[in-house]
C-alpha cells in the first residue's frame, strides 16, 4: 500500500513518443476518434487529481458544510508534500476560535489527529476511518487515499466534445468511465470522471460522479470543480463542491483563498511534533 | 386394612368436597409439570442459541486475549493448534472451529460502518454456527454454499446482518470493502468483497455490526498468516463441559492459552437463564403451598365435622391410633389421586409440547428476547424426571406433615365430650 508511483502505468517509450508527436502535430479535432490508451487516460486522471496539490503545496481554504441539521464553516491551512515516496498532508484549523489548533496529519498511510485542548495526539484506528472528517461530506477515508482513482480503476473514454470553459477558452470535455479492477479494494461500482483538456495536455478536473453499482443511473456523490482563477499564472479551479445526492440539499464546499506550489518543506514540518 | 376402608369410604361419602380438592391438585400439578417442561426447554433453547450464535461452549484463546482482543494476541498456526486440541479433547466434542476476529470498517459507496469481522472456516462452521445455517440467511446463500461453486475472477465472498445491510444500503452481489489496521505496520489494509448473503439472527449486535468472511481471506487482509484468534469447542451435551475443561487444562497451560466457558463469555445470557430458573422455582414454591393448603383445609374441615362420629368410634372401642391413621390416609389418598391425575395430564401436555413445540409468536404475537438472545420462535418442552419426582415426593411429604396436626387432635378426643359437643 505504501508504494505510490507517480505513473502507475508507465507508457512504453514508443507509445510515449507517438503521443508526444501526436500532440505536437495532429490538431485537437483530429484526435477525437483516435483510440487513447489506458496509460494516457490514467495520466490525465492522475494529473487532474493532482492539479491542486502539485509536488508540494500550501493552501488556505474555507470549508463550508451544509447539512440538513446544521451548518458549519472552518478556515483551514493545508500543507501537502508529494516529493517523497510517502505523501504527506497536514491540515490545521485556523478558525473558528473553538477549533483553532486542531490538526490532522497524514504521512503515508498513517493518520494522526491532534486536539489542542487535551494536547494529545491520537493515531487513527480502522474504526475511526468511518467518521466523516469534521462533519463534512468528505470522510477520513477520502483524506487517506485521494489518488486511488488513478490506480484501482480501468478506464474507458466515452465522450469527447469541444466546448468552452469558464474563462471562455476552447477546451475539450472528456468523459471517462472508471470501473474498479477485479480485485481492487474500492467500494464504488463505477466512477464517472469529466475533465477539461486544453491544448492536448493541460488537464483540469471538472466533475467526478461516484456510483454505488456499475448499473446505477443515479450517482450517490458528486464532486464538482469550479471558479477558475489564475494561480502562479495558471488558471485552476478554486472551488470544490461535494454533494451528497442521496440527501438532497446537503453538500460540503471548499474555497481556496490562497494557494502556493513548490514550497520547500522540511521533514519536520510533517512530524507529530509539528502538530502541537 | 380397616383404616384404608374407612378412609376411602369417608372420602367417597363427600364426593363433592373430595372431588373439588382433587381437581385443584390435579390442575395445579398439571400446570406445574407443563411449565417446568417449557421453562427447562426454553433454557436449553436459550443456551443452544447463544452457543450457536458464535460463542461455542468453550473458547480457547491466547492468554490475555479476553482482556485485550487484538491481533497481537493470536494463537500461532491455527490448523496445527486445532489438531492438538482435538486430540486431547476426545470424542465428546462435536466440533472445534478456528476463527479470526478483528474490528474493521466496512464501506459500500459513501456509507461506512465500524464492524466486527469474523473470519471463519465455512466447512467447519456449517455444523455449529447459527450464522452459517441456511435458515438464518434471509437473502442469498451461506459462505459454505458459495465456496462450493467457485467462480473464476470473483471477489472473495462475505455475509453480513440484515440491519447492517440496511445501514449500508447494499444488495446481494454488491461490492463492499473492509479496511483494517493489519498486525504489522501503522497503515491500513483494504480489500474488496462480494456480498453473497444477508443473515438475520435476531441478535442486535450480530445483525447490525457483524461481518463474516472466509478465514483465509480474513487472514490475508489482517496479514496474520495462519494464526487465529480463537478455537471454539462445541459439545453434543452441555454437561460435558467440566470434564472437557479438566482434560484440556494441562495442554492450555503448556501452550500459554486460556479457555473461557460460554457462561463467562456471555454472562448476560447465563444470568438470564439463572433469573428465569429462579422465577420458576418461586412459582413452584407457590404452587406447592397452594396444594398443601388445599389439602390441609379439606382434612381439617372433615375432621372437625366428624367429631361426633369419631366419638362414637372411640366409644365403641376404636383405638385413637386408628383415628389418626384414618385421617392421615384420607389426606394421602386425596393427594395421591390428585398428583397422579395431575402428572398424567401434565405429562400429556409435556408430550405435546415436546413433539410439536410451542410457537411463541402464535401465543404472544411477538418474539421474546432474553439476555440479548432472541429465543427461537418454536421451542420444545424438556422434563427432568428427577426434578419432577422430587417435587411430587415433597408435596406428599408436606401433606403428611400438615395432616398430622388434625389427625393427632382427633386421636386425643374425649369420646363423651366429642359426642356431647357435636350433638
Short mmCIF file of N, CA and C in Angstrom, two decimals, chain B residues 272-410:
data_model
loop_
_atom_site.label_atom_id
_atom_site.label_comp_id
_atom_site.label_asym_id
_atom_site.label_seq_id
_atom_site.Cartn_x
_atom_site.Cartn_y
_atom_site.Cartn_z
N UNK B 272 -29.56 -14.47 32.59
CA UNK B 272 -30.95 -14.52 32.15
C UNK B 272 -31.53 -15.91 32.42
N UNK B 273 -30.73 -16.93 32.12
CA UNK B 273 -31.17 -18.30 32.37
C UNK B 273 -31.36 -18.51 33.87
N UNK B 274 -30.39 -18.03 34.67
CA UNK B 274 -30.47 -18.21 36.12
C UNK B 274 -31.68 -17.49 36.69
N UNK B 275 -31.93 -16.27 36.21
CA UNK B 275 -33.06 -15.48 36.70
C UNK B 275 -34.37 -16.20 36.38
N UNK B 276 -34.46 -16.70 35.17
CA UNK B 276 -35.67 -17.38 34.75
C UNK B 276 -35.88 -18.64 35.59
N UNK B 277 -34.79 -19.34 35.86
CA UNK B 277 -34.88 -20.56 36.66
C UNK B 277 -35.32 -20.23 38.07
N UNK B 278 -34.83 -19.09 38.61
CA UNK B 278 -35.21 -18.67 39.95
C UNK B 278 -36.70 -18.35 39.98
N UNK B 279 -37.18 -17.68 38.94
CA UNK B 279 -38.60 -17.37 38.85
C UNK B 279 -39.44 -18.64 38.85
N UNK B 280 -38.95 -19.63 38.14
CA UNK B 280 -39.66 -20.90 38.06
C UNK B 280 -39.70 -21.58 39.43
N UNK B 281 -38.58 -21.50 40.16
CA UNK B 281 -38.52 -22.11 41.49
C UNK B 281 -39.52 -21.46 42.42
N UNK B 282 -39.62 -20.12 42.33
CA UNK B 282 -40.57 -19.39 43.16
C UNK B 282 -42.01 -19.83 42.85
N UNK B 283 -42.26 -19.95 41.56
CA UNK B 283 -43.59 -20.39 41.14
C UNK B 283 -43.91 -21.76 41.74
N UNK B 284 -42.90 -22.61 41.74
CA UNK B 284 -43.11 -23.96 42.26
C UNK B 284 -43.43 -23.92 43.75
N UNK B 285 -42.73 -23.05 44.47
CA UNK B 285 -42.99 -22.94 45.91
C UNK B 285 -44.44 -22.50 46.13
N UNK B 286 -44.89 -21.52 45.36
CA UNK B 286 -46.26 -21.03 45.50
C UNK B 286 -47.26 -22.15 45.21
N UNK B 287 -47.01 -22.88 44.15
CA UNK B 287 -47.92 -23.96 43.77
C UNK B 287 -47.99 -25.00 44.88
N UNK B 288 -46.83 -25.33 45.42
CA UNK B 288 -46.80 -26.35 46.47
C UNK B 288 -47.57 -25.87 47.70
N UNK B 289 -47.38 -24.58 48.05
CA UNK B 289 -48.10 -24.03 49.20
C UNK B 289 -49.61 -24.12 48.97
N UNK B 290 -50.04 -23.77 47.74
CA UNK B 290 -51.47 -23.80 47.42
C UNK B 290 -52.01 -25.23 47.56
N UNK B 291 -51.28 -26.18 47.00
CA UNK B 291 -51.73 -27.57 47.03
C UNK B 291 -51.86 -28.05 48.47
N UNK B 292 -50.80 -27.78 49.23
CA UNK B 292 -50.77 -28.28 50.60
C UNK B 292 -51.86 -27.59 51.44
N UNK B 293 -52.06 -26.29 51.23
CA UNK B 293 -53.10 -25.57 51.97
C UNK B 293 -54.46 -26.14 51.64
N UNK B 294 -54.68 -26.47 50.36
CA UNK B 294 -55.97 -27.05 49.95
C UNK B 294 -56.23 -28.36 50.67
N UNK B 295 -55.20 -29.17 50.74
CA UNK B 295 -55.36 -30.47 51.39
C UNK B 295 -55.62 -30.28 52.88
N UNK B 296 -54.82 -29.37 53.48
CA UNK B 296 -54.98 -29.12 54.91
C UNK B 296 -56.41 -28.67 55.22
N UNK B 297 -56.90 -27.74 54.40
CA UNK B 297 -58.25 -27.22 54.59
C UNK B 297 -59.27 -28.35 54.57
N UNK B 298 -59.19 -29.19 53.56
CA UNK B 298 -60.15 -30.28 53.42
C UNK B 298 -60.09 -31.21 54.62
N UNK B 299 -58.87 -31.54 55.02
CA UNK B 299 -58.71 -32.50 56.12
C UNK B 299 -59.25 -31.92 57.43
N UNK B 300 -58.92 -30.65 57.70
CA UNK B 300 -59.38 -30.02 58.95
C UNK B 300 -60.90 -29.95 58.97
N UNK B 301 -61.47 -29.50 57.83
CA UNK B 301 -62.92 -29.38 57.76
C UNK B 301 -63.60 -30.72 58.04
N UNK B 302 -63.08 -31.75 57.36
CA UNK B 302 -63.75 -33.06 57.51
C UNK B 302 -63.54 -33.60 58.92
N UNK B 303 -62.39 -33.31 59.50
CA UNK B 303 -62.12 -33.82 60.84
C UNK B 303 -63.02 -33.13 61.87
N UNK B 304 -63.17 -31.80 61.73
CA UNK B 304 -63.98 -31.05 62.68
C UNK B 304 -65.44 -31.49 62.63
N UNK B 305 -65.91 -31.70 61.37
CA UNK B 305 -67.31 -32.04 61.19
C UNK B 305 -67.64 -33.42 61.74
N UNK B 306 -66.59 -34.25 61.91
CA UNK B 306 -66.88 -35.63 62.28
C UNK B 306 -66.51 -35.95 63.73
N UNK B 307 -66.45 -34.92 64.59
CA UNK B 307 -66.09 -35.19 65.98
C UNK B 307 -67.07 -36.18 66.63
N UNK B 308 -68.34 -36.02 66.30
CA UNK B 308 -69.35 -36.93 66.89
C UNK B 308 -69.12 -38.36 66.42
N UNK B 309 -68.84 -38.49 65.14
CA UNK B 309 -68.59 -39.81 64.56
C UNK B 309 -67.37 -40.45 65.20
N UNK B 310 -66.32 -39.63 65.34
CA UNK B 310 -65.10 -40.15 65.96
C UNK B 310 -65.35 -40.54 67.42
N UNK B 311 -66.16 -39.71 68.08
CA UNK B 311 -66.50 -40.01 69.47
C UNK B 311 -67.18 -41.36 69.59
N UNK B 312 -68.12 -41.62 68.67
CA UNK B 312 -68.83 -42.91 68.67
C UNK B 312 -67.85 -44.05 68.44
N UNK B 313 -66.93 -43.83 67.47
CA UNK B 313 -65.94 -44.87 67.17
C UNK B 313 -65.11 -45.20 68.40
N UNK B 314 -64.68 -44.13 69.10
CA UNK B 314 -63.87 -44.35 70.30
C UNK B 314 -64.68 -45.07 71.36
N UNK B 315 -65.96 -44.66 71.47
CA UNK B 315 -66.83 -45.25 72.48
C UNK B 315 -67.05 -46.72 72.19
N UNK B 316 -67.06 -47.08 70.91
CA UNK B 316 -67.29 -48.48 70.53
C UNK B 316 -66.02 -49.31 70.65
N UNK B 317 -64.91 -48.66 71.05
CA UNK B 317 -63.70 -49.43 71.28
C UNK B 317 -62.63 -49.23 70.22
N UNK B 318 -62.85 -48.30 69.32
CA UNK B 318 -61.81 -47.99 68.35
C UNK B 318 -60.63 -47.31 69.04
N UNK B 319 -59.42 -47.65 68.60
CA UNK B 319 -58.26 -47.07 69.27
C UNK B 319 -57.98 -45.68 68.71
N UNK B 320 -57.39 -44.76 69.49
CA UNK B 320 -57.01 -43.45 68.97
C UNK B 320 -56.10 -43.57 67.75
N UNK B 321 -55.22 -44.60 67.77
CA UNK B 321 -54.31 -44.82 66.64
C UNK B 321 -55.08 -45.04 65.35
N UNK B 322 -56.17 -45.75 65.42
CA UNK B 322 -56.96 -45.99 64.22
C UNK B 322 -57.46 -44.68 63.63
N UNK B 323 -57.95 -43.78 64.53
CA UNK B 323 -58.46 -42.49 64.07
C UNK B 323 -57.37 -41.68 63.37
N UNK B 324 -56.19 -41.67 64.03
CA UNK B 324 -55.07 -40.93 63.44
C UNK B 324 -54.76 -41.45 62.04
N UNK B 325 -54.72 -42.78 61.94
CA UNK B 325 -54.39 -43.38 60.65
C UNK B 325 -55.45 -43.06 59.60
N UNK B 326 -56.72 -43.12 60.01
CA UNK B 326 -57.80 -42.84 59.05
C UNK B 326 -57.67 -41.42 58.49
N UNK B 327 -57.47 -40.45 59.40
CA UNK B 327 -57.37 -39.05 58.93
C UNK B 327 -56.16 -38.88 58.01
N UNK B 328 -55.01 -39.44 58.41
CA UNK B 328 -53.81 -39.32 57.58
C UNK B 328 -54.01 -39.98 56.21
N UNK B 329 -54.62 -41.15 56.23
CA UNK B 329 -54.83 -41.87 54.97
C UNK B 329 -55.76 -41.10 54.03
N UNK B 330 -56.78 -40.47 54.63
CA UNK B 330 -57.67 -39.65 53.78
C UNK B 330 -56.85 -38.59 53.03
N UNK B 331 -55.98 -37.89 53.78
CA UNK B 331 -55.16 -36.85 53.17
C UNK B 331 -54.26 -37.44 52.09
N UNK B 332 -53.66 -38.61 52.39
CA UNK B 332 -52.74 -39.22 51.43
C UNK B 332 -53.47 -39.65 50.16
N UNK B 333 -54.66 -40.24 50.34
CA UNK B 333 -55.41 -40.65 49.16
C UNK B 333 -55.78 -39.46 48.30
N UNK B 334 -56.22 -38.37 48.96
CA UNK B 334 -56.55 -37.16 48.21
C UNK B 334 -55.35 -36.68 47.41
N UNK B 335 -54.23 -36.52 48.13
CA UNK B 335 -53.02 -36.01 47.49
C UNK B 335 -52.55 -36.96 46.40
N UNK B 336 -52.55 -38.26 46.72
CA UNK B 336 -52.07 -39.25 45.76
C UNK B 336 -52.88 -39.24 44.48
N UNK B 337 -54.21 -39.25 44.63
CA UNK B 337 -55.06 -39.27 43.44
C UNK B 337 -54.85 -37.99 42.63
N UNK B 338 -54.83 -36.86 43.35
CA UNK B 338 -54.66 -35.58 42.67
C UNK B 338 -53.33 -35.51 41.93
N UNK B 339 -52.26 -35.91 42.61
CA UNK B 339 -50.92 -35.85 42.00
C UNK B 339 -50.84 -36.78 40.79
N UNK B 340 -51.38 -37.99 40.94
CA UNK B 340 -51.29 -38.95 39.84
C UNK B 340 -52.01 -38.43 38.61
N UNK B 341 -53.25 -37.96 38.82
CA UNK B 341 -54.01 -37.45 37.69
C UNK B 341 -53.34 -36.21 37.09
N UNK B 342 -52.84 -35.34 38.01
CA UNK B 342 -52.17 -34.12 37.56
C UNK B 342 -50.94 -34.42 36.73
N UNK B 343 -50.15 -35.39 37.21
CA UNK B 343 -48.95 -35.78 36.47
C UNK B 343 -49.31 -36.33 35.11
N UNK B 344 -50.38 -37.10 35.08
CA UNK B 344 -50.83 -37.69 33.83
C UNK B 344 -51.18 -36.59 32.83
N UNK B 345 -51.97 -35.64 33.33
CA UNK B 345 -52.42 -34.55 32.47
C UNK B 345 -51.23 -33.69 32.02
N UNK B 346 -50.39 -33.34 33.01
CA UNK B 346 -49.21 -32.53 32.71
C UNK B 346 -48.27 -33.25 31.76
N UNK B 347 -48.16 -34.58 31.98
CA UNK B 347 -47.29 -35.38 31.11
C UNK B 347 -47.78 -35.34 29.67
N UNK B 348 -49.12 -35.39 29.54
CA UNK B 348 -49.69 -35.35 28.19
C UNK B 348 -49.36 -34.01 27.53
N UNK B 349 -49.49 -32.93 28.30
CA UNK B 349 -49.18 -31.60 27.77
C UNK B 349 -47.70 -31.53 27.40
N UNK B 350 -46.88 -32.07 28.29
CA UNK B 350 -45.44 -32.07 28.02
C UNK B 350 -45.13 -32.83 26.73
N UNK B 351 -45.80 -33.98 26.61
CA UNK B 351 -45.56 -34.80 25.42
C UNK B 351 -45.92 -34.02 24.16
N UNK B 352 -47.02 -33.29 24.27
CA UNK B 352 -47.45 -32.48 23.12
C UNK B 352 -46.40 -31.42 22.77
N UNK B 353 -45.96 -30.68 23.81
CA UNK B 353 -45.01 -29.60 23.55
C UNK B 353 -43.62 -30.12 23.21
N UNK B 354 -43.33 -31.34 23.67
CA UNK B 354 -42.03 -31.91 23.35
C UNK B 354 -41.97 -32.36 21.91
N UNK B 355 -43.11 -32.79 21.37
CA UNK B 355 -43.08 -33.26 19.98
C UNK B 355 -43.48 -32.15 19.01
N UNK B 356 -44.46 -31.34 19.40
CA UNK B 356 -44.92 -30.29 18.48
C UNK B 356 -44.17 -28.98 18.70
N UNK B 357 -43.75 -28.73 19.94
CA UNK B 357 -43.11 -27.48 20.26
C UNK B 357 -44.15 -26.40 20.52
N UNK B 358 -43.69 -25.33 21.19
CA UNK B 358 -44.59 -24.21 21.47
C UNK B 358 -44.19 -23.05 20.58
N UNK B 359 -45.12 -22.55 19.83
CA UNK B 359 -44.80 -21.43 18.95
C UNK B 359 -45.06 -20.13 19.69
N UNK B 360 -43.99 -19.44 20.02
CA UNK B 360 -44.10 -18.23 20.82
C UNK B 360 -44.82 -17.12 20.08
N UNK B 361 -44.52 -17.01 18.80
CA UNK B 361 -45.11 -15.92 18.03
C UNK B 361 -46.63 -16.06 17.98
N UNK B 362 -47.09 -17.32 17.92
CA UNK B 362 -48.53 -17.54 17.87
C UNK B 362 -49.17 -17.17 19.21
N UNK B 363 -48.49 -17.53 20.29
CA UNK B 363 -49.09 -17.33 21.61
C UNK B 363 -49.05 -15.87 22.03
N UNK B 364 -47.88 -15.23 21.87
CA UNK B 364 -47.71 -13.88 22.40
C UNK B 364 -47.76 -12.81 21.31
N UNK B 365 -47.74 -13.21 20.08
CA UNK B 365 -47.82 -12.24 18.99
C UNK B 365 -46.51 -11.53 18.74
N UNK B 366 -45.49 -11.84 19.55
CA UNK B 366 -44.19 -11.19 19.33
C UNK B 366 -43.10 -12.19 19.71
N UNK B 367 -41.90 -11.93 19.27
CA UNK B 367 -40.84 -12.85 19.65
C UNK B 367 -40.22 -12.39 20.97
N UNK B 368 -39.67 -13.30 21.68
CA UNK B 368 -39.13 -13.00 23.00
C UNK B 368 -37.62 -12.90 22.95
N UNK B 369 -37.10 -11.96 23.74
CA UNK B 369 -35.66 -11.81 23.82
C UNK B 369 -35.25 -11.96 25.27
N UNK B 370 -34.16 -12.62 25.52
CA UNK B 370 -33.69 -12.76 26.90
C UNK B 370 -32.18 -12.77 26.88
N UNK B 371 -31.58 -11.91 27.68
CA UNK B 371 -30.12 -11.85 27.77
C UNK B 371 -29.48 -11.56 26.43
N UNK B 372 -30.13 -10.71 25.64
CA UNK B 372 -29.56 -10.36 24.34
C UNK B 372 -29.73 -11.45 23.31
N UNK B 373 -30.45 -12.48 23.67
CA UNK B 373 -30.64 -13.59 22.72
C UNK B 373 -32.11 -13.67 22.35
N UNK B 374 -32.37 -13.68 21.10
CA UNK B 374 -33.74 -13.86 20.65
C UNK B 374 -34.05 -15.34 20.73
N UNK B 375 -35.10 -15.66 21.47
CA UNK B 375 -35.45 -17.08 21.58
C UNK B 375 -35.97 -17.56 20.24
N UNK B 376 -35.75 -18.81 19.98
CA UNK B 376 -36.28 -19.35 18.73
C UNK B 376 -37.80 -19.28 18.77
N UNK B 377 -38.41 -19.16 17.62
CA UNK B 377 -39.85 -18.99 17.58
C UNK B 377 -40.58 -20.19 18.18
N UNK B 378 -40.01 -21.34 18.03
CA UNK B 378 -40.66 -22.54 18.50
C UNK B 378 -39.68 -23.28 19.38
N UNK B 379 -40.08 -23.58 20.60
CA UNK B 379 -39.17 -24.43 21.34
C UNK B 379 -39.89 -25.56 22.05
N UNK B 380 -39.11 -26.50 22.51
CA UNK B 380 -39.65 -27.80 22.87
C UNK B 380 -39.51 -28.05 24.36
N UNK B 381 -40.56 -28.66 24.93
CA UNK B 381 -40.58 -28.93 26.35
C UNK B 381 -39.52 -29.97 26.71
N UNK B 382 -38.94 -29.79 27.88
CA UNK B 382 -37.90 -30.72 28.34
C UNK B 382 -38.15 -31.00 29.82
N UNK B 383 -38.42 -32.26 30.18
CA UNK B 383 -38.70 -32.59 31.58
C UNK B 383 -37.55 -33.38 32.18
N UNK B 384 -37.18 -32.97 33.38
CA UNK B 384 -36.18 -33.72 34.12
C UNK B 384 -36.94 -34.61 35.10
N UNK B 385 -37.00 -35.95 34.90
CA UNK B 385 -37.82 -36.81 35.74
C UNK B 385 -37.41 -36.72 37.21
N UNK B 386 -36.12 -36.54 37.44
CA UNK B 386 -35.64 -36.45 38.82
C UNK B 386 -36.25 -35.25 39.54
N UNK B 387 -36.26 -34.12 38.84
CA UNK B 387 -36.78 -32.89 39.41
C UNK B 387 -38.29 -33.05 39.68
N UNK B 388 -38.97 -33.63 38.72
CA UNK B 388 -40.42 -33.82 38.85
C UNK B 388 -40.73 -34.76 40.01
N UNK B 389 -39.96 -35.84 40.10
CA UNK B 389 -40.15 -36.81 41.17
C UNK B 389 -39.93 -36.16 42.53
N UNK B 390 -38.92 -35.33 42.62
CA UNK B 390 -38.60 -34.66 43.87
C UNK B 390 -39.77 -33.76 44.30
N UNK B 391 -40.33 -33.04 43.33
CA UNK B 391 -41.45 -32.15 43.64
C UNK B 391 -42.64 -32.96 44.13
N UNK B 392 -42.94 -34.06 43.44
CA UNK B 392 -44.07 -34.91 43.83
C UNK B 392 -43.87 -35.45 45.25
N UNK B 393 -42.69 -35.96 45.52
CA UNK B 393 -42.40 -36.50 46.84
C UNK B 393 -42.53 -35.43 47.90
N UNK B 394 -42.07 -34.24 47.57
CA UNK B 394 -42.15 -33.13 48.52
C UNK B 394 -43.60 -32.81 48.86
N UNK B 395 -44.47 -32.79 47.84
CA UNK B 395 -45.88 -32.50 48.07
C UNK B 395 -46.49 -33.56 48.98
N UNK B 396 -46.18 -34.83 48.73
CA UNK B 396 -46.72 -35.92 49.54
C UNK B 396 -46.25 -35.79 51.00
N UNK B 397 -44.96 -35.51 51.13
CA UNK B 397 -44.38 -35.39 52.47
C UNK B 397 -45.01 -34.25 53.25
N UNK B 398 -45.19 -33.12 52.57
CA UNK B 398 -45.79 -31.95 53.22
C UNK B 398 -47.24 -32.25 53.61
N UNK B 399 -47.94 -32.97 52.73
CA UNK B 399 -49.32 -33.34 53.02
C UNK B 399 -49.39 -34.14 54.31
N UNK B 400 -48.50 -35.08 54.42
CA UNK B 400 -48.44 -35.90 55.63
C UNK B 400 -48.17 -35.03 56.85
N UNK B 401 -47.21 -34.11 56.68
CA UNK B 401 -46.80 -33.28 57.80
C UNK B 401 -47.95 -32.39 58.28
N UNK B 402 -48.62 -31.72 57.33
CA UNK B 402 -49.67 -30.78 57.75
C UNK B 402 -50.92 -31.53 58.22
N UNK B 403 -51.14 -32.76 57.73
CA UNK B 403 -52.33 -33.50 58.14
C UNK B 403 -52.16 -34.12 59.53
N UNK B 404 -50.90 -34.22 59.94
CA UNK B 404 -50.69 -34.91 61.21
C UNK B 404 -51.27 -34.10 62.37
N UNK B 405 -51.39 -32.78 62.21
CA UNK B 405 -51.94 -31.98 63.31
C UNK B 405 -53.42 -32.30 63.56
N UNK B 406 -54.30 -32.16 62.52
CA UNK B 406 -55.71 -32.55 62.79
C UNK B 406 -55.84 -34.03 63.15
N UNK B 407 -54.99 -34.87 62.58
CA UNK B 407 -55.09 -36.31 62.86
C UNK B 407 -54.80 -36.59 64.32
N UNK B 408 -53.70 -35.96 64.83
CA UNK B 408 -53.33 -36.21 66.23
C UNK B 408 -54.39 -35.65 67.17
N UNK B 409 -54.98 -34.50 66.78
CA UNK B 409 -56.04 -33.94 67.62
C UNK B 409 -57.23 -34.87 67.70
N UNK B 410 -57.55 -35.51 66.59
CA UNK B 410 -58.66 -36.47 66.59
C UNK B 410 -58.36 -37.62 67.54
#
